[in-house]
Coordinates of C-alpha atoms (C1' of nucleotides) in Angstrom, one line a residue:
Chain A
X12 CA -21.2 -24.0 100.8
X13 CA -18.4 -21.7 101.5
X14 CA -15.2 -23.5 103.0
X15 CA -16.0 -26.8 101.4
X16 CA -12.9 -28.6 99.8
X17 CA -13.7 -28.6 96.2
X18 CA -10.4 -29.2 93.5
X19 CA -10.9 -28.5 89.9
X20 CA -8.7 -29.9 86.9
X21 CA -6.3 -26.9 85.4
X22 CA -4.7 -25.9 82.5
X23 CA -2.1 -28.2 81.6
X24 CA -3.5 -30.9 84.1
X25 CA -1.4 -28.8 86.6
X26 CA -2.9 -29.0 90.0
X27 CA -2.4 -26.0 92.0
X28 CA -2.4 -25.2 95.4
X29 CA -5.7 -23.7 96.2
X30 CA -7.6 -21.9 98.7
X31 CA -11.2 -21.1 98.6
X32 CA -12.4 -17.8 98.5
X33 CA -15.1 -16.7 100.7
X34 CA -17.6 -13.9 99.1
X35 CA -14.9 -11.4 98.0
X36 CA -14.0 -12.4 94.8
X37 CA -17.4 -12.2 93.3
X38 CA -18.0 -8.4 94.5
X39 CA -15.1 -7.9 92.5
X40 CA -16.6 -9.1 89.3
X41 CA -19.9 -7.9 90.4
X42 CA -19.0 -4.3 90.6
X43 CA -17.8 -5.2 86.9
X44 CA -21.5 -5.7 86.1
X45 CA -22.8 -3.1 87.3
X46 CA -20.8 -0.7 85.6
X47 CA -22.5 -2.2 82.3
X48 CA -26.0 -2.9 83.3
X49 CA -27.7 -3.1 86.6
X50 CA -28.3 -6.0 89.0
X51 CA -31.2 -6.3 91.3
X52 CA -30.4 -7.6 94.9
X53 CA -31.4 -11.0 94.3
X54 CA -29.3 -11.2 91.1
X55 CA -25.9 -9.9 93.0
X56 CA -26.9 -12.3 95.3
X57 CA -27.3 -15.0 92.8
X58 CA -23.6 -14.2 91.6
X59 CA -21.9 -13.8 94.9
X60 CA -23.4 -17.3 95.1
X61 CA -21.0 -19.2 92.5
X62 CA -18.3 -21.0 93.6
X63 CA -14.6 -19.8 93.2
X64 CA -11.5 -21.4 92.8
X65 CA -8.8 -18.5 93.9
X66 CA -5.3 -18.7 92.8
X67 CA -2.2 -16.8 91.8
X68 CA -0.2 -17.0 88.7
X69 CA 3.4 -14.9 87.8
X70 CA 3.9 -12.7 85.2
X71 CA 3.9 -14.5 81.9
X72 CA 2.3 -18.0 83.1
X73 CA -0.6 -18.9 80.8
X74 CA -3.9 -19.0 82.1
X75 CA -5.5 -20.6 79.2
X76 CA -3.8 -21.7 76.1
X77 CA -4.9 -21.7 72.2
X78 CA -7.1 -24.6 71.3
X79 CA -7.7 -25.7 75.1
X80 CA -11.3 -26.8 76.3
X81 CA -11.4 -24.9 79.4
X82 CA -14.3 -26.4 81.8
X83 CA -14.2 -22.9 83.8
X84 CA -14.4 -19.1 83.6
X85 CA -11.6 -17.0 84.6
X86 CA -12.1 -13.7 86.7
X87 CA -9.5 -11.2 87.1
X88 CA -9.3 -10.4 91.3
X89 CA -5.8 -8.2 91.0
X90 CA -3.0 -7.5 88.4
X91 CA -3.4 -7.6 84.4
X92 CA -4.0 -10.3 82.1
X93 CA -4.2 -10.4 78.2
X94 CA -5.7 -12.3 75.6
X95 CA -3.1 -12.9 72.9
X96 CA -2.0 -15.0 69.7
X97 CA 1.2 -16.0 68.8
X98 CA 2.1 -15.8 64.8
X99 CA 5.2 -17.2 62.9
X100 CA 8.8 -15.7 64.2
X101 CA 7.8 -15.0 67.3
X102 CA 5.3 -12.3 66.5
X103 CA 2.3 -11.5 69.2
X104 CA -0.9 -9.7 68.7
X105 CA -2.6 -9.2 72.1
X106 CA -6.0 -8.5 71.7
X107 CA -7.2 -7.1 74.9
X108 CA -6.0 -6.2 78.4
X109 CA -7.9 -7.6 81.6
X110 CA -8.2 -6.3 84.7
X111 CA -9.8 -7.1 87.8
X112 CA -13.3 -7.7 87.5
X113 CA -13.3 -8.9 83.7
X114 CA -13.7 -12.6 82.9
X115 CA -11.7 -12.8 79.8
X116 CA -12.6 -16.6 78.5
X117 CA -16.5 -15.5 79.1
X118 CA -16.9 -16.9 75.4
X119 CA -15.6 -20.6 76.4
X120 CA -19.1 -21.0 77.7
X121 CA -20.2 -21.1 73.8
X122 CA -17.5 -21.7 71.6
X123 CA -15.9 -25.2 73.0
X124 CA -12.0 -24.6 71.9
X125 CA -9.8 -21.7 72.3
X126 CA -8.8 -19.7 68.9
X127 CA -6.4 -17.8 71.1
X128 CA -4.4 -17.9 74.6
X129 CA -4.9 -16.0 78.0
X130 CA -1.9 -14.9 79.8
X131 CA -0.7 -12.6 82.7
X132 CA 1.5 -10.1 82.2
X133 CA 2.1 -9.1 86.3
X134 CA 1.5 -11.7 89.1
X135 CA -1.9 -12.1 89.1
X136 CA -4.8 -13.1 91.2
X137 CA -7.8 -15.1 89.6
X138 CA -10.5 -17.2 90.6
X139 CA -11.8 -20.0 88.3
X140 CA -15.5 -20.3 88.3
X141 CA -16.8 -23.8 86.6
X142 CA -18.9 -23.5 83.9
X143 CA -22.3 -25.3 85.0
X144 CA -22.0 -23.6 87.7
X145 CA -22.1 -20.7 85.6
X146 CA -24.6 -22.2 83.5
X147 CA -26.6 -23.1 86.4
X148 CA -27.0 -19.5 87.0
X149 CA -27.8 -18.2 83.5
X150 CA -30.5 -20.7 83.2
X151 CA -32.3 -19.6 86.2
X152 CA -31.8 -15.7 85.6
X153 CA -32.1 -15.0 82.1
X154 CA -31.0 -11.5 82.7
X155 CA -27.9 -12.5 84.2
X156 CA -27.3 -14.5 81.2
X157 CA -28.1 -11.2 78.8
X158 CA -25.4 -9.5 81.0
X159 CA -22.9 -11.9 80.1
X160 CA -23.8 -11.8 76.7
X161 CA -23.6 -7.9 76.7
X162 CA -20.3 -8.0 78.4
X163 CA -19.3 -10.2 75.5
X164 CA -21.0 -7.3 72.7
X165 CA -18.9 -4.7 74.6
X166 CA -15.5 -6.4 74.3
X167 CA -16.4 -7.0 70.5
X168 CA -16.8 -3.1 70.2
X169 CA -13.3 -2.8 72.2
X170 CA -11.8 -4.9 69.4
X171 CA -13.6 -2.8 66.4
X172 CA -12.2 0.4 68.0
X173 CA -8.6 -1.2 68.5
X174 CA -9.3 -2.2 64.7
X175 CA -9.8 1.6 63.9
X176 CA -6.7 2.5 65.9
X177 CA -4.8 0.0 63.9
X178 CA -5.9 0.5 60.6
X179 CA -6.8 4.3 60.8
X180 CA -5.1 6.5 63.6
X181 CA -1.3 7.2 63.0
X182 CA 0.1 5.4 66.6
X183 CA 0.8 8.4 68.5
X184 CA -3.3 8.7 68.4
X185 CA -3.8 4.7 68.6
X186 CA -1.5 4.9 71.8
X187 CA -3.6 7.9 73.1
X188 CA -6.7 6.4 72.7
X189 CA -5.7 3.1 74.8
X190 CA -4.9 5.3 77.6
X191 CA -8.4 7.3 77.4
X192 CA -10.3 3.5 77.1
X193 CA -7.8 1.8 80.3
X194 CA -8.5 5.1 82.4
X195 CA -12.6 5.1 81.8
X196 CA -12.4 0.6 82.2
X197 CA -10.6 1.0 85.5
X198 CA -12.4 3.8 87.2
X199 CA -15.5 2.0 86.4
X200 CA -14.4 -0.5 89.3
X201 CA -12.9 1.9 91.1
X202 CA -9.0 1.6 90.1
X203 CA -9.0 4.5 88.8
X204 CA -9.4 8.4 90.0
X205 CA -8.1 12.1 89.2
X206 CA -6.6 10.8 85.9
X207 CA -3.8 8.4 87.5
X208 CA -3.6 4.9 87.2
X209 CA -1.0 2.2 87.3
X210 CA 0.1 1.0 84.3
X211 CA 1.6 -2.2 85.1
X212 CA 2.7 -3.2 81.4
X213 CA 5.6 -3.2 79.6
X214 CA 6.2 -0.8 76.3
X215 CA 6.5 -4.5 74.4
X216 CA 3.0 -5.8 75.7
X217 CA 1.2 -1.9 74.7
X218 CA 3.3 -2.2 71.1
X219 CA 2.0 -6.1 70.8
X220 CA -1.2 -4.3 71.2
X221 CA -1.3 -2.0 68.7
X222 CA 0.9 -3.4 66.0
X223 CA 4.0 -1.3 66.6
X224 CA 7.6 -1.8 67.7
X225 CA 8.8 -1.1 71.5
X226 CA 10.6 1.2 69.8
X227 CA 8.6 3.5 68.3
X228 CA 5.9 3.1 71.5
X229 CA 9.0 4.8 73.5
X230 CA 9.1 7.4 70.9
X231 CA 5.6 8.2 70.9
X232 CA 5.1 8.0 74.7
X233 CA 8.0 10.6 75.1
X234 CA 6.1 12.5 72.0
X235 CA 3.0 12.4 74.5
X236 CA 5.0 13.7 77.6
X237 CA 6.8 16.3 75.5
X238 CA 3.0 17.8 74.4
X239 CA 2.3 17.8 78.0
X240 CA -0.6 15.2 77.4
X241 CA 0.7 12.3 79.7
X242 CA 3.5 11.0 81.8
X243 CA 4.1 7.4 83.2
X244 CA 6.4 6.9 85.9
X245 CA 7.1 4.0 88.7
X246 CA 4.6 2.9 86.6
X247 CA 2.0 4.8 87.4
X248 CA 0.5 7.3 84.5
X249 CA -1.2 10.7 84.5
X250 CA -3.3 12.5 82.4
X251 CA -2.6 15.8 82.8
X252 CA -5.2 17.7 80.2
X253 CA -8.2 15.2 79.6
X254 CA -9.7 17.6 77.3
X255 CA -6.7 17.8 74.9
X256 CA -5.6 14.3 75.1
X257 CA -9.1 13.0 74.3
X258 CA -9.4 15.8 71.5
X259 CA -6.1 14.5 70.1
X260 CA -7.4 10.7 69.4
X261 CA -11.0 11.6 68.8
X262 CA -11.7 9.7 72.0
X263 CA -15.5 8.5 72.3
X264 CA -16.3 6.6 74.9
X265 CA -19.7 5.4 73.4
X266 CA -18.4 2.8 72.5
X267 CA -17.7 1.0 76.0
X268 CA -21.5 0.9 76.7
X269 CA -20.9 2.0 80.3
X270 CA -24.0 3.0 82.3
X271 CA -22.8 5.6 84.8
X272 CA -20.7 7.8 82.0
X273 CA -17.5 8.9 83.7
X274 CA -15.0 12.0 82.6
Chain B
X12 CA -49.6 -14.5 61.0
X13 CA -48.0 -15.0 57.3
X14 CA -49.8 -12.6 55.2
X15 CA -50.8 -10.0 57.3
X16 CA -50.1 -6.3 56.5
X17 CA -47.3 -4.9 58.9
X18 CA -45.6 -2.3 58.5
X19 CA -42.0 -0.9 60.4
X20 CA -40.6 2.0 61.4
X21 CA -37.4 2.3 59.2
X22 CA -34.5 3.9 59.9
X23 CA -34.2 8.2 59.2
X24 CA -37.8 8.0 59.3
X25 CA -38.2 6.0 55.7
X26 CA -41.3 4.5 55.4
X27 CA -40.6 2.0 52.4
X28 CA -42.3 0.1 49.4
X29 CA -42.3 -3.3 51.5
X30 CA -42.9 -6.9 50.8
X31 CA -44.3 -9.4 53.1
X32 CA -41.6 -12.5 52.9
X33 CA -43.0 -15.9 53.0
X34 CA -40.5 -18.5 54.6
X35 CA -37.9 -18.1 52.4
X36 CA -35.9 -15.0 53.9
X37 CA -35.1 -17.3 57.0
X38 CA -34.0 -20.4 55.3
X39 CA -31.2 -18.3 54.9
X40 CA -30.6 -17.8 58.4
X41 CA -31.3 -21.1 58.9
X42 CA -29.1 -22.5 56.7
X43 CA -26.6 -19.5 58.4
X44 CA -26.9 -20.9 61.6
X45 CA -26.5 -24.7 61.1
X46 CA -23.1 -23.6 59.6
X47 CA -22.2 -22.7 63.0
X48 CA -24.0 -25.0 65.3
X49 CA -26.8 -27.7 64.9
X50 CA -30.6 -27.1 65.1
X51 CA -33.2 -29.8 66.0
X52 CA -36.4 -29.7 63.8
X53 CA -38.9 -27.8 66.0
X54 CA -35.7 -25.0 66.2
X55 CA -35.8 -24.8 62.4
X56 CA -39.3 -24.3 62.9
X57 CA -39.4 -21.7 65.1
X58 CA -36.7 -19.8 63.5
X59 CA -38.5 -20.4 60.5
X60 CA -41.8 -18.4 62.6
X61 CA -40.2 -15.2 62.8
X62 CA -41.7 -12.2 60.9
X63 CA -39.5 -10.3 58.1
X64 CA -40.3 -7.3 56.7
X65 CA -38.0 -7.6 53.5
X66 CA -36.6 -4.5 51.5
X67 CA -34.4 -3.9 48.6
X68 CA -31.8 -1.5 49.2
X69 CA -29.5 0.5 46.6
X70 CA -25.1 0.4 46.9
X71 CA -23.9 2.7 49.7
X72 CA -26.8 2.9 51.3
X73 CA -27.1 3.0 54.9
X74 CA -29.1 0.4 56.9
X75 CA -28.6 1.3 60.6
X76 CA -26.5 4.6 61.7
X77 CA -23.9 5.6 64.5
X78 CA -25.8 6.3 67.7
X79 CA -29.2 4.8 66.0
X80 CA -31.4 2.7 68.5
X81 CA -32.6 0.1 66.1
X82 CA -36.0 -1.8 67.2
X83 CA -35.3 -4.6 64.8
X84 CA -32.6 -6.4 63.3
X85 CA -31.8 -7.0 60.0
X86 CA -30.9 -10.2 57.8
X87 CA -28.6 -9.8 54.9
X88 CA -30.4 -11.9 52.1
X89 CA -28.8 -10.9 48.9
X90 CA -25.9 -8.5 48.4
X91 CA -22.9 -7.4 50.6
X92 CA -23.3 -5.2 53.4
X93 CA -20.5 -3.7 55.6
X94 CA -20.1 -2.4 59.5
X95 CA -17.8 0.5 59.2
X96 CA -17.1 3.9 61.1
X97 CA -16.1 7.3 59.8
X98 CA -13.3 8.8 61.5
X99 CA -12.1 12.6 61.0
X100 CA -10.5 13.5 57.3
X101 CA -13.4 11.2 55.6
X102 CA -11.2 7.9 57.0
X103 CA -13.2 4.8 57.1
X104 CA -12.2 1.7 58.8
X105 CA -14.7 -1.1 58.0
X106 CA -15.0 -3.7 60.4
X107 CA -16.7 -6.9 58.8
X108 CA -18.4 -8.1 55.4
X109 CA -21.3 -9.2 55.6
X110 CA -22.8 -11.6 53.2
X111 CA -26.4 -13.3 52.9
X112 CA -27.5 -15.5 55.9
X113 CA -26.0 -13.0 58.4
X114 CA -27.3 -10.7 60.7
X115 CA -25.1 -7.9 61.1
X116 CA -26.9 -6.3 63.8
X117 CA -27.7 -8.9 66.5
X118 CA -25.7 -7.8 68.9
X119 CA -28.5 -4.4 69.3
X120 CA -30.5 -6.7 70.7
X121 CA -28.2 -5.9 73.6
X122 CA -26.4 -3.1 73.3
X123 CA -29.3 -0.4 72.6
X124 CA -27.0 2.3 70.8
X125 CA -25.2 1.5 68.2
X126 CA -21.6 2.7 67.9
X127 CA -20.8 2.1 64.4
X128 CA -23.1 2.2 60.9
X129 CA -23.6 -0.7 58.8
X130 CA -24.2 -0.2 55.2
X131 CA -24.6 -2.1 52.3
X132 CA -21.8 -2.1 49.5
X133 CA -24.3 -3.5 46.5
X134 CA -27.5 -3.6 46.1
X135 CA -28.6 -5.4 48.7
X136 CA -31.7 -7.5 49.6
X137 CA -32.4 -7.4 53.3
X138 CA -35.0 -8.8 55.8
X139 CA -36.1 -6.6 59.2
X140 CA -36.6 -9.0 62.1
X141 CA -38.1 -6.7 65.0
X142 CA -36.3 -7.0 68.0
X143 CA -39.5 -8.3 70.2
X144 CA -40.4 -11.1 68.0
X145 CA -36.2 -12.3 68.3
X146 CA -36.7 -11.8 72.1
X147 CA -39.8 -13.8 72.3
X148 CA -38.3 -16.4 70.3
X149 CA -35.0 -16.4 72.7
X150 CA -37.6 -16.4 75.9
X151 CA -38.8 -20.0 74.8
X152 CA -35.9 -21.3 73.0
X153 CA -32.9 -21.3 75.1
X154 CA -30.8 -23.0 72.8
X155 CA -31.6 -20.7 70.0
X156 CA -30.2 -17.9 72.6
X157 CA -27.1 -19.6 72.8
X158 CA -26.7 -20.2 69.1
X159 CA -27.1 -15.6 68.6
X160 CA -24.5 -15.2 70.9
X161 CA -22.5 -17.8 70.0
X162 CA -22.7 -16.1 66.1
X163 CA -21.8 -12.6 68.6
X164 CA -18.8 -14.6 69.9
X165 CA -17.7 -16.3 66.5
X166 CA -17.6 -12.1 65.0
X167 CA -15.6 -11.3 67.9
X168 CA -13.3 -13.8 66.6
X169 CA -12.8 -12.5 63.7
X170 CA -12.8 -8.8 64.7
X171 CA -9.6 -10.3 66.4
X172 CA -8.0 -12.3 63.3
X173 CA -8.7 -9.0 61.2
X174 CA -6.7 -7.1 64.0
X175 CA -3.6 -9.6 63.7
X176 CA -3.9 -8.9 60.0
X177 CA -3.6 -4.8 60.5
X178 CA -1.0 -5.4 63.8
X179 CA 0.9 -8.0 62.7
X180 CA 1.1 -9.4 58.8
X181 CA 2.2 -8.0 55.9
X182 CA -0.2 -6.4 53.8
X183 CA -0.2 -9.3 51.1
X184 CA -0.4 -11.6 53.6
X185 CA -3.4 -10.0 55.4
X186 CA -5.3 -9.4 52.0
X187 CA -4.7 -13.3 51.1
X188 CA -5.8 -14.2 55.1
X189 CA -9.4 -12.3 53.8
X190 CA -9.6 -13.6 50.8
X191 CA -9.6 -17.3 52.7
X192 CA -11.8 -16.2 55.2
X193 CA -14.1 -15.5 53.0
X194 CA -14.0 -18.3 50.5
X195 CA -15.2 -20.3 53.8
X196 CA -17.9 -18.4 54.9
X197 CA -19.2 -18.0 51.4
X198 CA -18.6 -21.7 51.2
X199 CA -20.8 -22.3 54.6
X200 CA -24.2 -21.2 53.3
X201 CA -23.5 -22.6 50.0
X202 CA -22.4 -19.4 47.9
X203 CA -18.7 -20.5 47.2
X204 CA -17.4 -23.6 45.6
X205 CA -14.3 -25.0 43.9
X206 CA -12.5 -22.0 45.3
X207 CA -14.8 -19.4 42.9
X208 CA -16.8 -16.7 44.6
X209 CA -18.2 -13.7 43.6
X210 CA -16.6 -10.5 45.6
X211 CA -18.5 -7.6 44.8
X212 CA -16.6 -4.9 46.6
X213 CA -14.4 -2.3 45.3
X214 CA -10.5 -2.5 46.4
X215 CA -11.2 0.8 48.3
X216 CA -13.6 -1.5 50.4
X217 CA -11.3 -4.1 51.2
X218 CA -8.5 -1.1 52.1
X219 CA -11.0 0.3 54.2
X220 CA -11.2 -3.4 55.8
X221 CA -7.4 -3.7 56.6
X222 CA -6.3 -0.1 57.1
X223 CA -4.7 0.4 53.7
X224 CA -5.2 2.6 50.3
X225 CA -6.9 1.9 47.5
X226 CA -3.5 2.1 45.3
X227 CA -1.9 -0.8 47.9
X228 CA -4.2 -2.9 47.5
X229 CA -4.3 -2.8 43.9
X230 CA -0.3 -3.7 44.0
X231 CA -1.0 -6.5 46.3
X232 CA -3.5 -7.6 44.2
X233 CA -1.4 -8.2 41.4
X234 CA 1.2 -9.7 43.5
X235 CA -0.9 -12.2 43.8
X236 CA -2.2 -12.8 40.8
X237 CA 1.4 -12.7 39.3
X238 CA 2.5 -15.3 41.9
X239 CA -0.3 -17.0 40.6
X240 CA -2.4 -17.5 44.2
X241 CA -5.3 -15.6 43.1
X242 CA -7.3 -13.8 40.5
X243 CA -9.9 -11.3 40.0
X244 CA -12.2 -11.2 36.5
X245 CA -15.3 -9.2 36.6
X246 CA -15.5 -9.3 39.9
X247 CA -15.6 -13.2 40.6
X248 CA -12.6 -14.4 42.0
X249 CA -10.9 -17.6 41.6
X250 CA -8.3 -19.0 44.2
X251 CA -5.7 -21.2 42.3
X252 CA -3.8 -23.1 44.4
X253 CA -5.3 -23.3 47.8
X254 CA -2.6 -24.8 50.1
X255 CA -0.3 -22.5 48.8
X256 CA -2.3 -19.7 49.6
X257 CA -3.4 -20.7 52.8
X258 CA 0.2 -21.5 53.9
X259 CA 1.5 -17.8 52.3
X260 CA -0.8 -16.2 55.1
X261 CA -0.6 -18.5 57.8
X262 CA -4.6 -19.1 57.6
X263 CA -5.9 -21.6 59.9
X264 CA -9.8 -21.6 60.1
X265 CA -10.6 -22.6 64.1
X266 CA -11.7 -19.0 64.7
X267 CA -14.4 -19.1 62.2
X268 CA -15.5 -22.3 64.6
X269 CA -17.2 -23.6 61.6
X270 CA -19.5 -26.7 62.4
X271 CA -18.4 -28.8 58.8
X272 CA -15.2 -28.1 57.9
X273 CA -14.5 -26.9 54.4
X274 CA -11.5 -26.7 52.6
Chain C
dC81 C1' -23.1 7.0 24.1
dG82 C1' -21.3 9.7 27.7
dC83 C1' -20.3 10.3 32.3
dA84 C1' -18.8 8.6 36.7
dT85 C1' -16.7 5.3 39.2
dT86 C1' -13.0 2.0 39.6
dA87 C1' -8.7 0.0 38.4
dT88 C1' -4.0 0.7 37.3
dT89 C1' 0.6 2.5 37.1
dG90 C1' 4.6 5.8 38.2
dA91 C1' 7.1 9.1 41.1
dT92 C1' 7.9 10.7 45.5
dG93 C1' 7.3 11.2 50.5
dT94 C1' 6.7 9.6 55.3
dC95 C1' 5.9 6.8 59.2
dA96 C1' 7.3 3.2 61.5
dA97 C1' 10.4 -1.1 61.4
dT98 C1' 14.9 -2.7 61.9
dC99 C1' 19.4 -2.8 63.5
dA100 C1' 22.5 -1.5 67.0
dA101 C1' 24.2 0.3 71.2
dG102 C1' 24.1 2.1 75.9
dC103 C1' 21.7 2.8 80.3
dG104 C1' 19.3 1.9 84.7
dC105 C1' 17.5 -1.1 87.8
dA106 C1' 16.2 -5.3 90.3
dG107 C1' 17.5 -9.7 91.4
dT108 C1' 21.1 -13.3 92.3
dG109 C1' 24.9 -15.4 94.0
dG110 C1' 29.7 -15.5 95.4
Chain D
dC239 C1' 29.1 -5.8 99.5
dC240 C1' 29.8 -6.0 94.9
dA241 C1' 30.2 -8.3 90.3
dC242 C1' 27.2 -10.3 87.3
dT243 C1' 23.0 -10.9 84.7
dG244 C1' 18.7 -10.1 82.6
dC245 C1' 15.1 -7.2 81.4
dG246 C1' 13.1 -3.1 80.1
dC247 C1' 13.8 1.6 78.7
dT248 C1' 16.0 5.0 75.7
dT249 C1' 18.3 6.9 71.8
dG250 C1' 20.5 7.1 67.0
dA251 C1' 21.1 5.6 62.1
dT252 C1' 19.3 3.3 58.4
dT253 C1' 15.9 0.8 55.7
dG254 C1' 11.6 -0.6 54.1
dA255 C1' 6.6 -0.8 53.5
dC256 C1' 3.0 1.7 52.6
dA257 C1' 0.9 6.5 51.8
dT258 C1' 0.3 10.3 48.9
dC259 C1' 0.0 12.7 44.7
dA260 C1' -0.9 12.5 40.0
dA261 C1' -2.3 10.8 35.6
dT262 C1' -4.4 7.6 32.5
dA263 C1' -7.0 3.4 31.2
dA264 C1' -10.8 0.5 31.8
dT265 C1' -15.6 -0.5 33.3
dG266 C1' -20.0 0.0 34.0
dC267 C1' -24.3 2.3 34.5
dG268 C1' -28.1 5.5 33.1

DNA sequence: CGCATTATTGATGTCAATCAAGCGCAGTGG
DNA sequence: CCACTGCGCTTGATTGACATCAATAATGCG
């Protein structure tokens, strides 16, 4: 299988330059998984199995576009994507941040066209997994395809607690809370540890987010480095007092449905 | 099987007066379902199979709690119910409507804890579907698998269209955006029609729903009646002039991936 | 009929948006 | 090497949308 010359149609009929990945990728969305259910060794090995289409994309290239028919899964292998909509003058809601392991357009497998669009936001590697292949898998492990599914409930619960940020917590709490959730979904594949991660977004993307201005996301993350609570630079943030900040937003990680609870 | 004396575990322990439902309770579902994808005849059938406990349930009442590990999901029949979460200070931020023909709860088929409460805002008739007899019937009906998450996927998509309402429109134009989206999925299983519908939910309700007060929603509602889009008499409300609505709030019904389009 | 809930309206306050400007840094090209 | 440019971050001043507080009217239910 692996090493065979296989080309799929992309987005936009654009026809990349493509290399095939050997096993890698797949561990990638396979330690993913695990950090929501847990695989037997036959069903990693069914996964590691699929074929992947690797290839990299800048910051701000589409990835899949609102109203598309993709014909293949997307899985995050480095850098962040986002799921987004844009609305008259030139506002954006993003719905969700992606990082490596996630497969952002799982839903594509059930719901044919695209009620949204799939960007990058830093230069990004992703492999593109077609969907009867993926299909091919669920049909033979049923639990695999429950996984999927799950994966699916969890981001659901991701966007109910972004609603209650949005509609309930003033945005010095909203903002907090994003931080708690991106520190407990990247240690959960491991990029993530001692309260520091990178934080490879702009202020824009996190106010697109949440509803709010770049402006008053500056405001608020000074507010948060003034109490002590956090501090992002190069890009890279810090928690300094989990306790406090998670006291501050109310932060419950039930909600992310992961199996080995971190802190 | 029809007939026979079963009896649930409900939830807090309450053991209720109970009913044994004939076919009827799932000709709603079915009639749910097809709005979202089609169903051959032995599907219908085998939907149609499924044991429901059904119980009548008083306004405010809670149907399944935070942190509750449901063993059965439940079938809105008659009434309104609502997914919501309490936050600190008594703030509520309610996540979807639900109206007859869905089942708010599917996704613990999955997800064992909950992390929110659903709770119905009339009185309410509802139908308990134990998990194991949905399983069973998911075991030998792959397609009907596909169809529950696909109705998972389809209220992830709104959970996302209700967060560009909070993040991004204004509150008028979120509240007319709501008041379409639900015109068309009354509309779907028949209970809507010549842009009439009966909304029986306070305007607290629908603040709770887009992270506003009572007292704004009250003002937008008159906006709207005064601009002559929409109005509200004894709790049925009538939408006047549809394209003009629909075009004040930028509503465009994809995400609700509706099989027949209404309009 | 009486009480409780819901709807409505006004006055005032606050949080976050908008408008505007300057700064720092990385990339680019002469 | 340095001007130039663009983008993201930062800060201030002002405005606006919605919240809060408060009171009364209208509904509806037991």
């Amino acid at each position: 299988m692996a090493g065979r010359d296989v080309r799929f149609h992309l987005q936009g009929g654009a026809e990349a330059a493509m290399t095939w990945a050997p096993d890698h990728p797949l561990d990638m969305l396979i330690r993913k998984l695990e950090s929501i259910a847990h695989l037997s060794a036959e069903e990693r090995r069914a996964i590691a199995g699929l074929p992947t289409l690797v290839r990299l994309l800048k910051a701000g290239q589409d990835i899949v576009r609102d109203d598309d028919r993709p014909s293949q899964c997307c899985l995050v292998l480095e850098g962040w994507a986002c799921r987004y909509k844009l609305i008259s003058q030139g506002k954006r809601q993003i719905f969700s941040f992606h990082v490596p392991g996630d497969i952002p357009d799982l839903q594509s497998l059930n719901l044919k066209a695209m009620d949204h669009s799939l960007c990058a936001l830093t230069s990004t590697k992703v492999a593109f997994i077609p969907h009867h292949s993926v299909l091919a898998l669920t049909a033979r492990h049923p639990r695999i395809a429950a996984i999927f599914w799950r994966d699916t409930l969890v981001e659901a619960a991701i966007f109910r607690e972004w609603m209650v940020g949005m509609g309930r917590r003033t945005a010095s709490q909203a903002i907090a809370h994003q931080i708690c959730e991106l520190y407990l979904k990247l240690k959960a594949v491991g990029l993530a540890e001692n309260h520091l991660y990178r934080l490879p977004v702009t202020q824009s993307d996190i106010a697109d987010a949440l509803g709010l201005t770049n402006v008053h996301v500056n405001r608020v993350l000074r507010e948060l480095r003034t109490k002590g609570l956090v501090t992002i630079v190069g890009g890279t943030l810090r928690i300094h007092d989990w306790r406090e900040l998670t006291g501050f937003c109310e932060f419950d990680p039930t909600y992310l449905h992961l199996e080995r609870q971190a802190a």
